[in-house]
Short mmCIF file of C-alpha atoms and ligand atoms in Angstrom, two decimals:
data_model
loop_
_atom_site.label_atom_id
_atom_site.label_comp_id
_atom_site.label_asym_id
_atom_site.label_seq_id
_atom_site.Cartn_x
_atom_site.Cartn_y
_atom_site.Cartn_z
CA MET P 1 0.00 0.00 0.00
CA LEU P 2 1.12 3.54 -0.77
CA ARG P 3 0.94 6.40 1.65
CA THR P 4 -1.97 8.36 0.23
CA GLY P 5 -2.96 11.69 1.68
CA PHE P 6 -6.61 12.56 2.25
CA LEU P 7 -7.74 16.12 2.65
CA TYR P 8 -11.04 16.75 4.33
CA ASP P 9 -12.33 19.31 6.78
CA PRO P 10 -15.85 19.47 8.23
CA ARG P 11 -15.76 23.19 7.55
CA PHE P 12 -16.13 22.33 3.84
CA LEU P 13 -19.77 21.68 4.71
CA LEU P 14 -20.33 25.30 5.71
CA HIS P 15 -20.68 26.39 2.09
CA VAL P 16 -24.45 25.96 2.06
CA THR P 17 -26.11 26.14 -1.35
CA GLY P 18 -29.73 25.84 -0.27
CA ASP P 19 -32.45 23.30 -0.91
CA ASP P 20 -32.34 21.29 -4.10
CA HIS P 21 -28.92 22.43 -5.18
CA PRO P 22 -26.91 19.53 -6.59
CA GLU P 23 -23.59 20.85 -5.26
CA CYS P 24 -24.61 20.17 -1.66
CA PRO P 25 -22.72 19.43 1.58
CA ASP P 26 -24.15 15.88 1.57
CA ARG P 27 -21.78 15.05 -1.28
CA LEU P 28 -18.80 15.29 1.04
CA ARG P 29 -20.61 13.94 4.08
CA LEU P 30 -21.47 10.75 2.19
CA ILE P 31 -17.98 10.40 0.72
CA VAL P 32 -16.40 10.55 4.15
CA GLU P 33 -19.01 8.33 5.82
CA ASN P 34 -18.42 5.66 3.21
CA LEU P 35 -14.65 5.80 3.65
CA GLU P 36 -15.10 5.56 7.41
CA ARG P 37 -17.46 2.62 7.19
CA SER P 38 -15.14 0.65 4.95
CA GLY P 39 -12.12 1.35 7.15
CA LEU P 40 -10.27 2.94 4.24
CA LEU P 41 -10.23 6.35 5.90
CA GLY P 42 -8.08 5.07 8.77
CA GLN P 43 -5.44 3.87 6.32
CA LEU P 44 -4.98 7.28 4.76
CA MET P 45 -2.71 10.09 5.87
CA GLN P 46 -5.03 12.82 7.10
CA ILE P 47 -4.34 16.31 5.80
CA LYS P 48 -5.91 19.22 7.64
CA ALA P 49 -7.05 22.26 5.75
CA GLU P 50 -6.00 25.79 6.49
CA LYS P 51 -6.95 28.98 4.73
CA ALA P 52 -4.86 29.84 1.71
CA LYS P 53 -2.81 33.02 1.76
CA GLN P 54 -4.46 35.49 -0.57
CA HIS P 55 -1.22 35.78 -2.51
CA TRP P 56 -1.76 32.30 -3.94
CA ILE P 57 -5.32 33.02 -5.00
CA GLU P 58 -4.02 36.10 -6.78
CA THR P 59 -1.71 33.99 -8.93
CA VAL P 60 -4.88 32.97 -10.79
CA HIS P 61 -7.73 35.35 -9.91
CA HIS P 62 -8.06 39.09 -10.21
CA ILE P 63 -7.90 40.91 -6.90
CA ARG P 64 -11.14 42.73 -7.69
CA TYR P 65 -12.95 39.42 -8.19
CA ILE P 66 -11.56 38.06 -4.93
CA MET P 67 -12.84 41.14 -3.10
CA ARG P 68 -16.16 41.06 -4.89
CA PHE P 69 -16.66 37.44 -3.84
CA GLU P 70 -15.74 38.21 -0.24
CA GLU P 71 -18.10 41.18 -0.12
CA SER P 72 -20.96 39.31 -1.77
CA CYS P 73 -20.76 36.71 1.00
CA ALA P 74 -20.37 39.26 3.77
CA PHE P 75 -23.35 41.28 2.54
CA GLY P 76 -25.56 38.21 2.35
CA MET P 77 -26.02 38.10 -1.41
CA PRO P 78 -27.74 34.87 -2.50
CA SER P 79 -25.43 34.19 -5.45
CA ILE P 80 -22.56 35.56 -7.50
CA ASP P 81 -22.37 35.99 -11.30
CA HIS P 82 -25.23 33.52 -11.98
CA ASP P 83 -28.04 32.45 -9.73
CA GLU P 84 -26.81 28.86 -9.73
CA ASN P 85 -23.58 29.97 -8.03
CA ARG P 86 -25.25 30.16 -4.65
CA ILE P 87 -23.36 31.62 -1.75
CA CYS P 88 -23.84 32.02 1.98
CA TYR P 89 -21.97 33.95 4.65
CA ASP P 90 -19.32 31.22 4.93
CA SER P 91 -18.81 30.50 1.22
CA TYR P 92 -15.79 32.76 0.83
CA ASP P 93 -14.00 31.30 3.86
CA THR P 94 -14.86 27.79 2.72
CA ALA P 95 -13.44 28.46 -0.73
CA MET P 96 -10.24 29.88 0.84
CA LEU P 97 -10.03 26.79 3.01
CA ALA P 98 -10.47 24.48 0.03
CA VAL P 99 -7.63 26.17 -1.85
CA GLY P 100 -5.42 26.17 1.25
CA GLY P 101 -6.15 22.50 1.82
CA VAL P 102 -5.20 21.58 -1.74
CA LEU P 103 -1.93 23.49 -1.34
CA LYS P 104 -1.21 21.51 1.84
CA ALA P 105 -1.83 18.31 -0.07
CA VAL P 106 0.67 19.53 -2.67
CA ASP P 107 3.18 20.20 0.14
CA ALA P 108 2.63 16.73 1.57
CA VAL P 109 3.44 15.13 -1.77
CA MET P 110 6.38 17.43 -2.54
CA GLU P 111 7.86 16.83 0.92
CA GLY P 112 7.49 13.12 0.36
CA GLU P 113 5.19 12.63 3.32
CA ALA P 114 2.56 11.29 0.99
CA ALA P 115 3.03 9.51 -2.30
CA ASN P 116 -0.08 11.14 -3.68
CA ALA P 117 -3.28 12.65 -2.31
CA PHE P 118 -7.01 13.03 -2.79
CA CYS P 119 -8.71 16.27 -1.80
CA ALA P 120 -12.36 15.96 -0.82
CA VAL P 121 -13.14 19.65 -1.12
CA ARG P 122 -16.06 21.95 -1.71
CA PRO P 123 -16.66 24.19 -3.51
CA PRO P 124 -15.26 22.77 -6.77
CA GLY P 125 -13.06 24.91 -9.01
CA HIS P 126 -12.57 24.05 -12.68
CA HIS P 127 -15.25 26.37 -14.10
CA ALA P 128 -14.01 29.38 -12.10
CA GLU P 129 -12.54 32.00 -14.40
CA PHE P 130 -9.87 34.60 -13.76
CA ASP P 131 -12.51 37.19 -12.86
CA ARG P 132 -15.77 35.39 -12.26
CA ALA P 133 -17.57 32.51 -10.64
CA MET P 134 -19.16 29.90 -12.89
CA GLY P 135 -20.80 26.49 -12.68
CA PHE P 136 -20.77 26.22 -8.85
CA CYS P 137 -17.06 27.14 -8.82
CA TYR P 138 -15.52 30.22 -7.17
CA PHE P 139 -11.76 29.70 -6.88
CA ASN P 140 -9.97 27.44 -9.32
CA ASN P 141 -8.36 25.06 -6.83
CA VAL P 142 -6.38 23.09 -9.38
CA ALA P 143 -5.14 26.12 -11.32
CA ILE P 144 -3.92 27.73 -8.11
CA ALA P 145 -2.19 24.47 -7.14
CA ALA P 146 -0.36 24.50 -10.49
CA ARG P 147 0.93 28.03 -9.93
CA TYR P 148 1.88 27.12 -6.36
CA LEU P 149 3.86 24.11 -7.55
CA GLN P 150 5.75 26.33 -9.96
CA GLU P 151 6.37 29.28 -7.65
CA LYS P 152 6.90 27.61 -4.32
CA TRP P 153 8.35 24.27 -5.39
CA GLY P 154 10.00 25.22 -8.66
CA VAL P 155 8.29 22.45 -10.59
CA LYS P 156 8.52 23.44 -14.24
CA ARG P 157 6.01 21.34 -16.14
CA ILE P 158 2.61 20.57 -14.67
CA GLY P 159 0.10 18.23 -16.30
CA ILE P 160 -3.56 18.76 -15.50
CA VAL P 161 -6.01 16.03 -16.40
CA ASP P 162 -9.66 16.97 -16.01
CA PHE P 163 -12.05 14.03 -16.21
CA ASP P 164 -15.08 15.84 -14.90
CA VAL P 165 -17.89 15.39 -17.43
CA HIS P 166 -17.98 19.15 -17.96
CA HIS P 167 -15.22 21.04 -19.69
CA GLY P 168 -13.00 22.99 -17.29
CA ASN P 169 -13.33 26.30 -19.10
CA GLY P 170 -11.70 28.20 -16.26
CA THR P 171 -8.59 26.05 -16.16
CA GLN P 172 -8.30 26.05 -19.95
CA HIS P 173 -8.54 29.83 -20.18
CA ILE P 174 -6.09 30.41 -17.35
CA PHE P 175 -3.38 28.32 -19.02
CA GLU P 176 -4.24 28.64 -22.72
CA LYS P 177 -1.20 30.83 -23.44
CA ASP P 178 1.12 28.90 -21.14
CA ASN P 179 3.48 26.19 -22.34
CA THR P 180 4.47 25.13 -18.82
CA VAL P 181 1.06 23.76 -17.90
CA PHE P 182 -0.60 21.17 -20.12
CA TYR P 183 -4.36 21.08 -19.74
CA TYR P 184 -6.10 17.95 -20.94
CA SER P 185 -9.83 17.50 -20.56
CA ILE P 186 -12.18 14.69 -21.49
CA HIS P 187 -15.82 15.66 -21.19
CA GLU P 188 -19.27 15.43 -22.71
CA HIS P 189 -19.36 17.13 -26.11
CA PRO P 190 -19.83 20.91 -25.78
CA SER P 191 -22.76 20.99 -28.20
CA PHE P 192 -24.73 19.22 -25.50
CA SER P 193 -23.04 19.87 -22.22
CA TYR P 194 -22.33 22.79 -19.97
CA PRO P 195 -20.56 25.17 -20.43
CA GLY P 196 -20.35 24.70 -24.23
CA THR P 197 -16.58 25.04 -24.56
CA GLY P 198 -13.79 22.49 -24.98
CA ARG P 199 -13.89 21.60 -28.64
CA GLU P 200 -11.07 19.81 -30.36
CA PHE P 201 -10.03 23.03 -32.08
CA ASP P 202 -9.13 24.55 -28.69
CA ILE P 203 -5.45 23.70 -28.58
CA GLY P 204 -4.08 26.71 -26.75
CA MET P 205 -2.77 29.93 -28.26
CA GLY P 206 0.46 31.89 -28.59
CA ASP P 207 3.22 30.17 -26.62
CA GLY P 208 0.60 27.81 -25.28
CA GLU P 209 -0.42 26.45 -28.68
CA GLY P 210 -0.31 22.68 -28.48
CA PHE P 211 -0.47 22.65 -24.68
CA THR P 212 -4.24 22.30 -24.39
CA LYS P 213 -6.09 19.23 -25.57
CA ASN P 214 -9.76 18.38 -25.46
CA SER P 215 -11.51 15.08 -26.05
CA PRO P 216 -15.26 15.63 -26.37
CA VAL P 217 -17.46 12.56 -25.88
CA LEU P 218 -20.96 12.40 -27.35
CA PRO P 219 -23.94 11.76 -25.09
CA GLY P 220 -24.82 8.09 -24.96
CA ARG P 221 -21.21 7.01 -25.21
CA GLY P 222 -19.25 5.54 -22.34
CA ASP P 223 -16.44 3.16 -21.44
CA THR P 224 -15.28 2.29 -24.95
CA GLU P 225 -15.05 5.89 -26.07
CA TYR P 226 -13.29 7.02 -22.89
CA ARG P 227 -10.81 4.19 -23.20
CA LYS P 228 -10.11 5.09 -26.79
CA ARG P 229 -9.78 8.83 -26.28
CA LEU P 230 -7.58 8.55 -23.21
CA THR P 231 -5.31 6.06 -24.94
CA ASP P 232 -5.15 7.92 -28.26
CA ASP P 233 -5.27 11.54 -27.06
CA LEU P 234 -4.01 11.79 -23.50
CA LEU P 235 -1.14 9.33 -23.46
CA PRO P 236 0.75 10.65 -26.51
CA ALA P 237 0.22 14.24 -25.36
CA MET P 238 1.67 13.51 -21.94
CA SER P 239 4.56 11.47 -23.38
CA ALA P 240 5.49 14.49 -25.45
CA PHE P 241 5.03 17.00 -22.63
CA GLN P 242 6.72 14.99 -19.87
CA PRO P 243 4.93 16.52 -16.87
CA GLN P 244 6.76 16.53 -13.56
CA PHE P 245 3.62 16.63 -11.45
CA LEU P 246 0.09 15.52 -12.20
CA LEU P 247 -2.95 17.42 -10.96
CA LEU P 248 -6.37 15.87 -11.45
CA SER P 249 -9.67 17.66 -11.73
CA SER P 250 -11.67 14.65 -10.66
CA GLY P 251 -15.33 14.74 -11.54
CA PHE P 252 -17.55 11.73 -11.06
CA ASP P 253 -20.51 13.11 -12.99
CA ALA P 254 -19.80 11.20 -16.23
CA HIS P 255 -21.24 8.08 -14.61
CA VAL P 256 -24.31 6.55 -16.23
CA ASP P 257 -26.31 7.11 -13.02
CA ASP P 258 -25.51 10.82 -12.94
CA LEU P 259 -28.18 12.71 -14.86
CA MET P 260 -26.07 15.83 -14.86
CA SER P 261 -24.60 14.43 -18.06
CA GLY P 262 -25.61 12.21 -20.94
CA THR P 263 -22.44 10.11 -20.95
CA ASN P 264 -22.66 6.52 -19.78
CA LEU P 265 -19.42 5.73 -18.02
CA SER P 266 -19.72 2.65 -15.79
CA THR P 267 -18.06 2.06 -12.44
CA GLU P 268 -15.60 -0.21 -14.25
CA GLY P 269 -15.02 2.49 -16.85
CA TYR P 270 -14.06 4.87 -14.06
CA ASN P 271 -11.66 2.26 -12.69
CA PHE P 272 -9.95 2.22 -16.06
CA ILE P 273 -9.43 5.98 -15.81
CA PHE P 274 -8.13 5.75 -12.23
CA ARG P 275 -5.62 3.05 -13.15
CA LEU P 276 -4.45 4.89 -16.25
CA LEU P 277 -3.87 8.14 -14.38
CA VAL P 278 -1.93 6.51 -11.57
CA ASP P 279 0.24 4.76 -14.19
CA LEU P 280 0.74 8.08 -15.93
CA ALA P 281 1.93 9.74 -12.73
CA VAL P 282 4.31 6.86 -12.05
CA ARG P 283 5.69 6.95 -15.56
CA PHE P 284 6.40 10.66 -15.76
CA CYS P 285 6.12 12.25 -12.32
CA GLY P 286 7.65 9.74 -9.94
CA GLY P 287 4.10 9.01 -8.86
CA ARG P 288 3.52 12.59 -7.71
CA LEU P 289 -0.17 13.28 -8.13
CA VAL P 290 -2.80 15.34 -6.33
CA SER P 291 -6.42 14.67 -7.20
CA VAL P 292 -9.02 17.32 -6.43
CA LEU P 293 -12.75 16.73 -6.30
CA GLU P 294 -14.81 18.64 -8.87
CA GLY P 295 -18.30 17.37 -9.75
CA GLY P 296 -20.26 14.19 -9.11
CA TYR P 297 -23.86 14.59 -8.07
CA HIS P 298 -25.41 11.17 -7.83
CA LEU P 299 -25.29 10.68 -4.10
CA ASP P 300 -25.35 6.86 -4.15
CA THR P 301 -22.64 6.52 -6.80
CA LEU P 302 -20.29 9.34 -5.88
CA PRO P 303 -18.97 7.80 -2.62
CA ILE P 304 -18.30 4.47 -4.33
CA LEU P 305 -16.40 6.08 -7.19
CA VAL P 306 -14.32 8.23 -4.84
CA SER P 307 -13.51 5.20 -2.72
CA ASN P 308 -12.42 3.27 -5.82
CA HIS P 309 -10.32 6.20 -6.95
CA ILE P 310 -8.55 6.32 -3.58
CA LYS P 311 -7.95 2.56 -3.67
CA TYR P 312 -6.11 2.96 -6.96
CA LEU P 313 -4.10 5.87 -5.56
CA ALA P 314 -3.15 3.82 -2.50
CA ASP P 315 -2.35 0.78 -4.64
CA LEU P 316 -5.03 -1.27 -2.94
CA LYS P 317 -6.67 -2.31 -6.18
CA MET J 1 -33.39 39.53 -34.93
CA PHE J 2 -33.06 42.73 -36.93
CA VAL J 3 -30.43 43.55 -39.51
CA PHE J 4 -29.42 46.81 -37.86
CA LYS J 5 -28.14 44.98 -34.78
CA ASP J 6 -25.90 42.58 -36.65
CA MET J 7 -24.71 44.49 -39.70
CA ALA J 8 -21.27 46.04 -40.01
CA LYS J 9 -21.95 49.74 -39.46
CA THR J 10 -18.53 51.09 -40.37
CA LEU J 11 -18.96 52.10 -43.96
CA ILE J 12 -16.24 51.03 -46.35
CA ASN J 13 -17.39 51.88 -49.82
CA GLY J 14 -16.10 52.92 -53.19
CA ASP J 15 -17.44 55.13 -55.93
CA GLU J 16 -18.04 54.32 -59.56
CA THR J 17 -15.07 56.28 -60.84
CA MET J 18 -12.43 54.43 -58.87
CA THR J 19 -10.46 51.89 -60.85
CA VAL J 20 -10.72 48.15 -60.44
CA SER J 21 -7.18 48.23 -59.11
CA GLN J 22 -8.03 50.84 -56.48
CA ALA J 23 -11.10 48.88 -55.44
CA ARG J 24 -9.04 45.71 -55.15
CA ASP J 25 -6.41 47.47 -53.05
CA LEU J 26 -9.05 48.95 -50.75
CA MET J 27 -10.63 45.55 -50.21
CA ARG J 28 -7.25 43.99 -49.47
CA GLU J 29 -6.32 46.77 -47.08
CA LYS J 30 -9.61 46.57 -45.17
CA ASP J 31 -9.72 42.78 -45.41
CA ILE J 32 -13.23 42.68 -46.86
CA ARG J 33 -14.68 40.59 -49.65
CA HIS J 34 -17.57 42.82 -50.73
CA LEU J 35 -17.36 46.50 -51.57
CA PRO J 36 -20.56 48.53 -51.93
CA ILE J 37 -20.33 51.32 -54.49
CA THR J 38 -22.14 54.61 -53.85
CA ASP J 39 -22.73 57.85 -55.70
CA ALA J 40 -21.74 61.27 -54.43
CA ALA J 41 -24.85 61.48 -52.26
CA GLY J 42 -24.08 58.16 -50.56
CA LYS J 43 -26.75 56.27 -52.46
CA LEU J 44 -26.03 52.63 -53.20
CA VAL J 45 -25.45 52.01 -56.91
CA GLY J 46 -23.74 48.63 -56.94
CA ILE J 47 -21.57 46.09 -55.22
CA VAL J 48 -18.42 44.29 -56.22
CA SER J 49 -16.92 41.16 -54.67
CA ASP J 50 -13.33 39.97 -54.66
CA ARG J 51 -14.59 37.09 -56.72
CA ASP J 52 -15.98 39.43 -59.40
CA ILE J 53 -12.57 41.03 -59.71
CA ARG J 54 -10.70 37.75 -59.73
CA SER J 55 -12.89 36.24 -62.41
CA ALA J 56 -12.58 39.34 -64.59
CA LEU J 57 -8.80 39.02 -64.63
CA PRO J 58 -6.96 36.40 -66.67
CA SER J 59 -5.63 33.54 -64.59
CA ASP J 60 -2.34 34.43 -62.85
CA MET J 61 -1.14 30.90 -63.59
CA VAL J 62 0.07 32.29 -66.93
CA ASP J 63 1.79 35.26 -65.38
CA THR J 64 4.70 35.12 -67.79
CA ASP J 65 2.53 35.59 -70.84
CA SER J 66 2.90 39.23 -71.79
CA SER J 67 -0.47 39.51 -73.57
CA CYS J 68 -2.12 38.36 -70.36
CA ARG J 69 -0.24 40.93 -68.39
CA GLU J 70 -1.38 43.64 -70.75
CA GLU J 71 -4.93 42.47 -70.49
CA SER J 72 -4.70 42.54 -66.68
CA VAL J 73 -3.36 46.06 -66.69
CA MET J 74 -6.15 47.15 -68.96
CA ILE J 75 -8.87 45.60 -66.79
CA LEU J 76 -7.35 46.93 -63.60
CA SER J 77 -7.38 50.48 -64.93
CA ARG J 78 -11.06 50.38 -65.91
CA PRO J 79 -13.59 52.10 -63.65
CA ILE J 80 -15.16 49.76 -61.09
CA GLY J 81 -18.58 50.87 -62.31
CA SER J 82 -18.07 48.69 -65.36
CA LEU J 83 -17.50 45.56 -63.31
CA MET J 84 -19.87 45.94 -60.36
CA THR J 85 -23.28 44.35 -60.02
CA LYS J 86 -25.69 47.24 -60.53
CA ASP J 87 -28.78 47.68 -58.32
CA PRO J 88 -27.86 44.74 -56.13
CA VAL J 89 -30.21 42.92 -53.79
CA CYS J 90 -30.19 44.83 -50.54
CA VAL J 91 -32.02 44.94 -47.22
CA TYR J 92 -33.29 47.59 -44.82
CA PRO J 93 -31.96 47.95 -41.29
CA PHE J 94 -35.38 46.90 -39.97
CA ASP J 95 -35.47 43.69 -42.01
CA THR J 96 -34.89 40.47 -40.14
CA LEU J 97 -32.29 37.72 -40.03
CA GLN J 98 -34.89 35.54 -41.68
CA ASP J 99 -35.01 37.92 -44.65
CA VAL J 100 -31.24 37.93 -44.96
CA LEU J 101 -31.01 34.14 -44.82
CA LEU J 102 -33.63 33.61 -47.49
CA LEU J 103 -32.21 36.32 -49.75
CA MET J 104 -28.68 34.99 -49.44
CA GLN J 105 -29.92 31.54 -50.29
CA ARG J 106 -32.11 32.67 -53.18
CA HIS J 107 -29.55 34.96 -54.81
CA ARG J 108 -26.47 32.95 -53.82
CA VAL J 109 -24.64 35.95 -52.44
CA GLY J 110 -22.32 36.18 -49.48
CA ALA J 111 -23.21 39.71 -48.44
CA LEU J 112 -26.09 42.15 -48.71
CA PRO J 113 -25.71 45.93 -48.54
CA VAL J 114 -28.04 47.63 -46.07
CA VAL J 115 -29.76 50.83 -47.18
CA ASP J 116 -32.32 53.16 -45.65
CA GLU J 117 -35.60 54.04 -47.33
CA ASP J 118 -33.87 56.74 -49.37
CA GLY J 119 -31.43 54.21 -50.74
CA ILE J 120 -28.50 55.60 -48.73
CA LEU J 121 -25.93 52.95 -47.76
CA ARG J 122 -26.02 52.28 -43.99
CA GLY J 123 -23.99 49.10 -43.67
CA ILE J 124 -23.45 45.62 -44.97
CA VAL J 125 -24.35 42.21 -43.66
CA ALA J 126 -22.22 39.21 -44.61
CA VAL J 127 -22.34 35.49 -43.92
CA GLY J 128 -19.97 35.92 -40.98
CA ASP J 129 -22.36 38.41 -39.39
CA MET J 130 -25.17 35.89 -39.84
CA LEU J 131 -23.11 33.24 -38.06
CA SER J 132 -22.51 35.55 -35.10
CA ALA J 133 -26.17 36.55 -35.06
CA PHE J 134 -27.31 32.94 -34.98
CA ILE J 135 -24.83 31.99 -32.30
CA GLU J 136 -26.40 34.75 -30.24
CA VAL J 137 -29.99 33.88 -31.12
CA MET J 138 -29.35 30.27 -30.09
CA GLY J 139 -27.81 31.51 -26.87
CA ILE J 140 -24.72 29.35 -27.31
CA HIS J 141 -22.30 32.19 -26.66
CA GLN J 142 -23.35 31.74 -23.04
CA PRO J 143 -22.65 28.71 -20.86
CA GLY J 144 -25.44 26.17 -20.92
CA THR J 145 -26.63 22.65 -21.63
CA LEU J 146 -28.48 21.41 -24.71
CA LEU J 147 -31.19 18.84 -24.12
CA CYS J 148 -32.37 16.62 -26.98
CA VAL J 149 -35.96 15.74 -26.22
CA LEU J 150 -38.30 13.58 -28.31
CA ALA J 151 -42.02 14.19 -27.94
CA PRO J 152 -45.20 13.07 -29.68
CA ASP J 153 -46.24 15.57 -32.35
CA ARG J 154 -49.42 16.79 -30.69
CA GLN J 155 -50.58 20.00 -29.12
CA GLY J 156 -49.48 20.77 -25.61
CA GLU J 157 -46.11 19.01 -25.63
CA MET J 158 -44.20 22.28 -26.07
CA LYS J 159 -46.15 23.79 -23.19
CA LYS J 160 -45.39 20.79 -20.97
CA LEU J 161 -41.73 21.09 -21.83
CA ILE J 162 -41.54 24.81 -21.19
CA ASP J 163 -43.57 24.56 -17.99
CA THR J 164 -41.23 21.89 -16.65
CA ILE J 165 -38.18 23.98 -17.48
CA SER J 166 -39.57 27.16 -15.97
CA ASP J 167 -40.86 25.34 -12.87
CA GLU J 168 -37.21 24.53 -12.22
CA GLY J 169 -36.36 28.20 -12.44
CA ILE J 170 -34.07 27.64 -15.42
CA SER J 171 -33.63 30.32 -18.09
CA THR J 172 -33.65 29.24 -21.68
CA GLY J 173 -31.22 30.44 -24.34
CA SER J 174 -33.32 29.03 -27.18
CA ILE J 175 -35.57 26.15 -28.13
CA LEU J 176 -35.20 24.67 -31.58
CA VAL J 177 -37.88 22.38 -32.94
CA ALA J 178 -37.25 19.71 -35.57
CA ARG J 179 -40.04 17.70 -37.13
CA GLY J 180 -39.56 14.42 -38.86
CA ILE J 181 -36.20 13.88 -37.21
CA GLN J 182 -37.18 10.38 -36.21
CA GLY J 183 -38.15 9.26 -39.71
CA GLY J 184 -41.91 8.89 -39.81
CA ASP J 185 -42.65 7.84 -36.23
CA GLY J 186 -44.71 10.99 -35.82
CA ARG J 187 -42.58 12.47 -33.10
CA LYS J 188 -40.78 15.76 -33.08
CA ALA J 189 -37.59 16.75 -31.39
CA PHE J 190 -37.11 19.75 -29.15
CA PHE J 191 -33.66 21.14 -28.47
CA PRO J 192 -33.91 23.48 -25.50
CA TYR J 193 -30.63 25.21 -24.69
CA LEU J 194 -30.70 25.80 -20.95
CA LEU J 195 -28.52 28.45 -19.39
CA THR J 196 -27.51 26.27 -16.50
CA ASN J 197 -25.22 23.53 -15.36
CA ASN J 198 -27.94 22.09 -13.19
CA VAL J 199 -29.91 19.75 -15.45
CA ALA J 200 -30.18 16.49 -13.52
CA ARG J 201 -33.55 17.25 -11.99
CA VAL J 202 -35.20 18.79 -15.01
CA LYS J 203 -34.10 15.79 -17.07
CA GLN J 204 -35.54 13.41 -14.48
CA LYS J 205 -38.84 15.30 -14.55
CA LEU J 206 -39.01 15.29 -18.33
CA ILE J 207 -38.38 11.54 -18.42
CA GLU J 208 -41.10 11.03 -15.80
CA GLN J 209 -43.50 12.94 -18.05
CA GLY J 210 -42.84 10.57 -20.92
CA PHE J 211 -40.33 12.59 -22.92
CA GLU J 212 -37.46 10.63 -24.36
CA MET J 213 -33.87 11.86 -24.30
CA LEU J 214 -32.33 11.43 -27.71
CA GLU J 215 -28.73 10.24 -28.04
CA PRO J 216 -26.93 11.53 -31.16
CA VAL J 217 -25.05 8.37 -32.10
CA LYS J 218 -28.03 6.12 -31.46
CA TRP J 219 -30.17 8.49 -33.49
CA TYR J 220 -27.76 8.36 -36.41
CA LEU J 221 -27.59 4.57 -36.36
CA ASP J 222 -31.40 4.46 -36.43
CA GLN J 223 -31.35 6.56 -39.62
CA LEU J 224 -29.23 4.06 -41.52
CA PRO J 225 -31.02 1.61 -43.82
CA LYS J 226 -32.02 -1.50 -41.89
CA LYS J 227 -30.40 -4.75 -42.94
CA SER J 228 -33.10 -7.20 -43.87
ZN1 LIG X 1 -18.98 18.54 -13.69
#
């Protein structure tokens, strides 16, 4: 078994999105309960969250947006930038805590205390843009982690693999001109799925041309297509790029049970992805990988998929 | 929906006395493919496209041939008025995208000059402007999710669909309707573009009401001739 870090903090539940919102605290509660019940939680290295220093948020987000988000929460606004991005008084602090926690997970892996880590955080991050909240996301956890790895740890080439069923528009935009961060995303085809970006012709621009890759998957397709696209698109791209650290935007909403998408990935299909990504990290990054929770809204399936993912990280499967 | 919103309002136009060569240079410089021609009062008298100019000139494949070069020089020094399409098809600023689409299709043109009721040139609308306009009309310049919903072709289905969507508090970017998409089974397809990420519940409700979610690949395979 590998020493796998697990980031969780009960304060992640304080970002309350109101009745009937799919991005709800129960997602995390059920993930952790399931890990506890199976005994897996006890085998993981616990990482405690602490609030990120604002400096790190500013490596990705505009200061005016950061302040606007803080004020919107403090003034009791119901949402920010779109009414589905619900906020409460504690949302800003929770988002700061989520970022800070992910950075601690990065530290744990870089210091060698953990071989890799999974971050069970809320709110998610991959839709969050430089200057606005989007798709239940406020701060782009993974993008900030990439900048942190470069600035604090001097890691030059970061690979980001985003297997949430939605395209990570925020992450793509943040790094589209950057040739030091490779953003790969596999997601439901943008003609059908939120937010409508992430077509194959998005390949990055300027210096970053060739350092963004998207694999759209049509609704109704599942394991076979994912297997094919990851093998044909992701692997050659990463072989060429040679990342030194792998960050995962891990979304579990491509599962057939999850009606948030029209893709039909099975539990086994997800296992294929988990295995492939761990292998990828071993091959290029000395195993160094931090996986960060994005979406996944089917409350019966999500905890099982997360548990499977962690088993692959910990080499228990 | 109206031409005025989507047309190019910066006027780049020529007059009848300018030479073909001058017109060609202006179009190259401004990176445009259609040049409206006006009289001194600003009234539209014609339009010329880069294609009109190219097809008037001898092929540049035979560049070395001196008679060709002479012919080119001669054509290029003629006034543009001799080459332009006179009294071209044009639209008013208060015409609609529908008008532009049908006119472009009927007359096989890539751009239509826009004039006011006195015939004064006010702008031009080209295929590229139509693309932008339709992207906006469909709402797909904003983040959202497209549902593909099959429903029986009878009254009230559209209402049921819209009621379900609005009961969920979801705004709609557009709803396209396609009849006969399922090849004679009497159903029609709705394509609501919802300005939200949050579609799990509305999909569940639509399925409960008997709507079917259409899958593109499955749909395509159903269209293929059946092996007997
Ligand atoms: Zn997602």
